[in-house]
């Protein structure tokens, strides 16, 4: 069963939110079909490509796209759902002995899913050139479109081993940046919106707690401003 839903909804359903909308330009258009989001907690699903497997020939061969989407990306989605299930079991049995490996697995498969979803949406047959607000922002933050292009190509070519070249909007400074994503499993899921955070660099607690980080973390937990987190959560859903 599938329904045509807005690009914004599709992006939200995979957690891309503002980042992807900023990259993608126009929001709100009904640009592709995807399974309608289920109500309540749901499993992640492999989104269909927004074009045919052969649509990017000659730049990308059909066989590459078929395996990349149907095997690699699908594997991330399966791994993400399996990891979430294991975390649910850990909570159920109050057994967090595997939490480090599971957190790594969550980040690895979560970022793999989000970045591949964005990758498919970052291309279209024939491509094109930026215009409007995105072009103005590229010119403002990189000096010119050509300078952005040079930096993006250089950074992406220079990613060490496996990874990604990424154009992103940095909301604190309200600017576009080019990032190299090395080992996307390094403990984040790209595109997440932070709601609350606990600093566990030693400078945050060592003078008072020395090596008793656990005590500090438990005391931090008592200090959490939940209404503020709730506001950030509401804003993230907008
Ligand atoms: Mn890939």
Coordinates of C-alpha atoms and ligand atoms in Angstrom, one line a residue:
X1 CA 0.0 0.0 0.0
X2 CA 1.4 3.3 -0.9
X3 CA 0.3 6.9 -1.0
X4 CA 1.7 10.0 -2.4
X5 CA 3.0 12.1 0.5
X6 CA 4.9 15.3 0.6
X7 CA 8.7 15.4 0.4
X8 CA 8.7 17.0 3.9
X9 CA 6.8 14.1 5.3
X10 CA 9.1 11.6 3.6
X11 CA 12.1 13.4 5.0
X12 CA 10.6 13.6 8.4
X13 CA 9.8 9.9 8.4
X14 CA 13.5 9.1 8.0
X15 CA 14.6 11.8 10.3
X16 CA 16.3 14.2 7.8
X17 CA 14.3 17.2 8.8
X18 CA 15.8 20.6 8.3
X19 CA 19.1 19.5 6.9
X20 CA 17.7 17.7 3.9
X21 CA 15.1 20.4 3.3
X22 CA 17.9 23.0 3.3
X23 CA 19.9 20.9 0.8
X24 CA 16.9 20.1 -1.3
X25 CA 15.5 23.5 -1.9
X26 CA 11.7 23.7 -2.4
X27 CA 9.8 22.0 0.3
X28 CA 6.3 20.7 0.3
X29 CA 5.9 19.5 -3.3
X30 CA 4.6 16.1 -3.9
X31 CA 7.6 14.7 -5.6
X32 CA 7.6 11.0 -5.0
X33 CA 5.7 8.1 -3.7
X34 CA 6.6 6.2 -0.5
X35 CA 4.8 3.8 1.8
X36 CA 2.5 5.8 4.0
X37 CA 3.9 6.3 7.5
X38 CA 2.3 3.9 10.0
X39 CA 0.9 5.3 13.2
X40 CA 2.9 4.8 16.3
X41 CA 6.4 3.4 16.6
X42 CA 7.2 1.8 13.3
X43 CA 10.0 0.0 11.7
X44 CA 12.3 1.8 9.2
X45 CA 11.6 1.0 5.6
X46 CA 13.7 1.0 2.5
X47 CA 12.4 4.0 0.6
X48 CA 11.9 3.5 -3.1
X49 CA 14.4 5.2 -5.4
X50 CA 12.9 8.5 -6.7
X51 CA 13.7 7.3 -10.3
X52 CA 14.3 4.0 -12.2
X53 CA 17.5 2.0 -11.6
X54 CA 18.6 2.9 -15.2
X55 CA 17.7 6.6 -14.9
X56 CA 21.3 7.8 -14.1
X57 CA 23.1 6.1 -17.0
X58 CA 25.7 6.8 -18.2
X59 CA 27.0 8.5 -15.0
X60 CA 26.0 5.5 -12.8
X61 CA 25.3 2.1 -14.3
X62 CA 22.0 0.4 -13.6
X63 CA 23.7 -2.7 -12.0
X64 CA 25.5 -0.5 -9.5
X65 CA 22.3 1.3 -8.5
X66 CA 20.4 -2.0 -8.2
X67 CA 22.9 -3.5 -5.8
X68 CA 23.6 -0.3 -4.0
X69 CA 20.0 0.4 -3.2
X70 CA 18.6 -3.2 -3.1
X71 CA 21.4 -4.8 -1.1
X72 CA 23.6 -2.2 0.6
X73 CA 20.9 0.3 1.6
X74 CA 18.4 -2.5 2.4
X75 CA 21.1 -4.0 4.7
X76 CA 21.3 -0.8 6.7
X77 CA 17.6 -0.7 7.2
X78 CA 17.5 -4.3 8.3
X79 CA 20.4 -3.7 10.7
X80 CA 18.8 -0.6 12.1
X81 CA 15.5 -2.4 12.9
X82 CA 17.4 -5.4 14.4
X83 CA 19.4 -3.1 16.6
X84 CA 16.4 -1.2 17.8
X85 CA 14.8 -4.6 18.7
X86 CA 17.9 -5.6 20.7
X87 CA 17.9 -2.3 22.5
X88 CA 14.2 -2.9 23.4
X89 CA 15.2 -6.4 24.7
X90 CA 18.0 -4.8 26.8
X91 CA 15.6 -2.3 28.3
X92 CA 13.1 -5.2 29.0
X93 CA 15.7 -7.2 30.9
X94 CA 17.5 -4.2 32.3
X95 CA 20.7 -5.8 30.9
X96 CA 22.9 -3.0 29.4
X97 CA 26.1 -5.2 29.1
X98 CA 25.9 -4.8 25.2
X99 CA 25.0 -1.1 25.2
X100 CA 28.3 0.1 23.7
X101 CA 28.1 -2.3 20.8
X102 CA 24.4 -1.7 20.3
X103 CA 24.9 2.1 20.4
X104 CA 27.6 1.7 17.7
X105 CA 25.4 -0.5 15.6
X106 CA 22.5 2.0 16.0
X107 CA 24.8 4.8 14.7
X108 CA 26.3 2.7 11.9
X109 CA 23.0 1.5 10.5
X110 CA 21.1 4.7 11.3
X111 CA 23.6 6.9 9.5
X112 CA 23.8 4.4 6.7
X113 CA 20.1 4.6 6.2
X114 CA 19.8 8.3 6.5
X115 CA 22.8 9.2 4.3
X116 CA 21.7 6.7 1.5
X117 CA 18.2 8.2 1.6
X118 CA 19.7 11.6 1.2
X119 CA 22.1 10.4 -1.5
X120 CA 19.3 9.1 -3.7
X121 CA 17.5 12.4 -3.3
X122 CA 20.7 14.3 -4.0
X123 CA 20.7 13.1 -7.7
X124 CA 18.3 13.3 -10.6
X125 CA 18.5 12.3 -14.2
X126 CA 20.2 15.2 -16.0
X127 CA 21.1 17.1 -12.9
X128 CA 21.0 20.9 -13.0
X129 CA 22.3 24.0 -11.3
X130 CA 21.2 25.7 -8.1
X131 CA 19.2 28.8 -8.1
X132 CA 17.1 31.0 -5.8
X133 CA 17.7 31.0 -2.1
X134 CA 20.1 28.0 -2.1
X135 CA 22.3 29.7 -4.8
X136 CA 22.4 32.9 -2.8
X137 CA 23.4 31.0 0.3
X138 CA 26.1 29.1 -1.5
X139 CA 27.5 32.4 -2.8
X140 CA 27.2 34.1 0.6
X141 CA 28.9 31.2 2.5
X142 CA 31.5 30.0 0.0
X143 CA 32.2 33.2 -2.0
X144 CA 30.8 31.9 -5.3
X145 CA 29.2 28.7 -6.7
X146 CA 32.5 27.9 -8.3
X147 CA 34.3 28.1 -5.0
X148 CA 31.7 25.9 -3.4
X149 CA 32.1 23.4 -6.2
X150 CA 35.9 23.4 -5.8
X151 CA 35.8 22.9 -2.1
X152 CA 33.0 20.2 -2.3
X153 CA 34.9 18.2 -4.9
X154 CA 38.3 18.5 -3.1
X155 CA 36.8 17.6 0.2
X156 CA 34.8 14.6 -1.2
X157 CA 37.8 13.3 -3.2
X158 CA 40.0 13.5 -0.1
X159 CA 37.7 11.6 2.3
X160 CA 40.0 9.0 3.9
X161 CA 38.9 5.5 3.1
X162 CA 35.1 5.1 3.2
X163 CA 32.8 8.0 3.7
X164 CA 30.8 10.8 2.3
X165 CA 31.1 14.4 1.1
X166 CA 28.3 16.4 2.6
X167 CA 26.8 19.9 2.1
X168 CA 25.0 20.8 5.3
X169 CA 23.2 23.7 7.0
X170 CA 24.7 24.6 10.4
X171 CA 21.8 26.1 12.3
X172 CA 23.7 27.7 15.2
X173 CA 25.7 29.9 12.7
X174 CA 22.9 29.8 10.1
X175 CA 25.5 28.9 7.4
X176 CA 26.2 26.2 4.8
X177 CA 29.3 24.1 5.4
X178 CA 31.0 21.2 3.5
X179 CA 31.8 18.3 5.7
X180 CA 33.7 15.1 5.2
X181 CA 32.0 12.2 6.8
X182 CA 34.5 9.5 7.7
X183 CA 33.2 6.3 9.1
X184 CA 29.6 7.3 9.3
X185 CA 29.1 5.0 12.2
X186 CA 31.2 7.2 14.5
X187 CA 28.4 7.5 17.0
X188 CA 25.9 9.8 15.4
X189 CA 22.9 9.4 13.1
X190 CA 23.2 12.3 10.7
X191 CA 20.3 14.6 10.6
X192 CA 19.2 13.9 14.2
X193 CA 17.9 16.9 16.2
X194 CA 19.5 17.1 19.6
X195 CA 17.0 17.4 22.4
X196 CA 19.2 17.2 25.5
X197 CA 22.8 16.4 26.1
X198 CA 25.2 15.5 28.9
X199 CA 28.8 16.6 28.7
X200 CA 31.1 13.8 29.8
X201 CA 34.4 15.4 28.9
X202 CA 36.4 15.3 32.1
X203 CA 36.4 19.1 32.5
X204 CA 32.7 18.9 33.2
X205 CA 33.0 16.8 36.3
X206 CA 36.6 15.8 37.2
X207 CA 37.4 18.5 39.8
X208 CA 34.3 17.5 41.8
X209 CA 33.8 13.8 40.9
X210 CA 37.3 12.7 39.8
X211 CA 36.9 9.4 38.0
X212 CA 33.3 8.8 39.3
X213 CA 31.7 9.7 36.0
X214 CA 28.7 7.5 36.8
X215 CA 27.8 9.6 39.9
X216 CA 28.1 12.8 37.9
X217 CA 25.8 11.4 35.1
X218 CA 23.2 10.3 37.6
X219 CA 23.2 13.7 39.2
X220 CA 23.0 15.3 35.8
X221 CA 19.9 13.3 35.1
X222 CA 18.2 14.8 38.2
X223 CA 18.9 18.3 36.8
X224 CA 17.3 17.8 33.4
X225 CA 15.0 20.6 32.2
X226 CA 12.3 18.5 30.7
X227 CA 10.0 21.3 29.7
X228 CA 12.9 22.8 27.6
X229 CA 13.5 19.4 26.0
X230 CA 9.8 19.1 25.3
X231 CA 9.9 22.5 23.5
X232 CA 12.8 21.4 21.4
X233 CA 11.0 18.1 20.6
X234 CA 7.9 20.1 19.5
X235 CA 10.0 22.4 17.3
X236 CA 11.7 19.3 15.7
X237 CA 8.3 18.0 14.7
X238 CA 7.3 21.2 12.9
Ligands
LIG1 MN1 26.7 3.3 -0.2

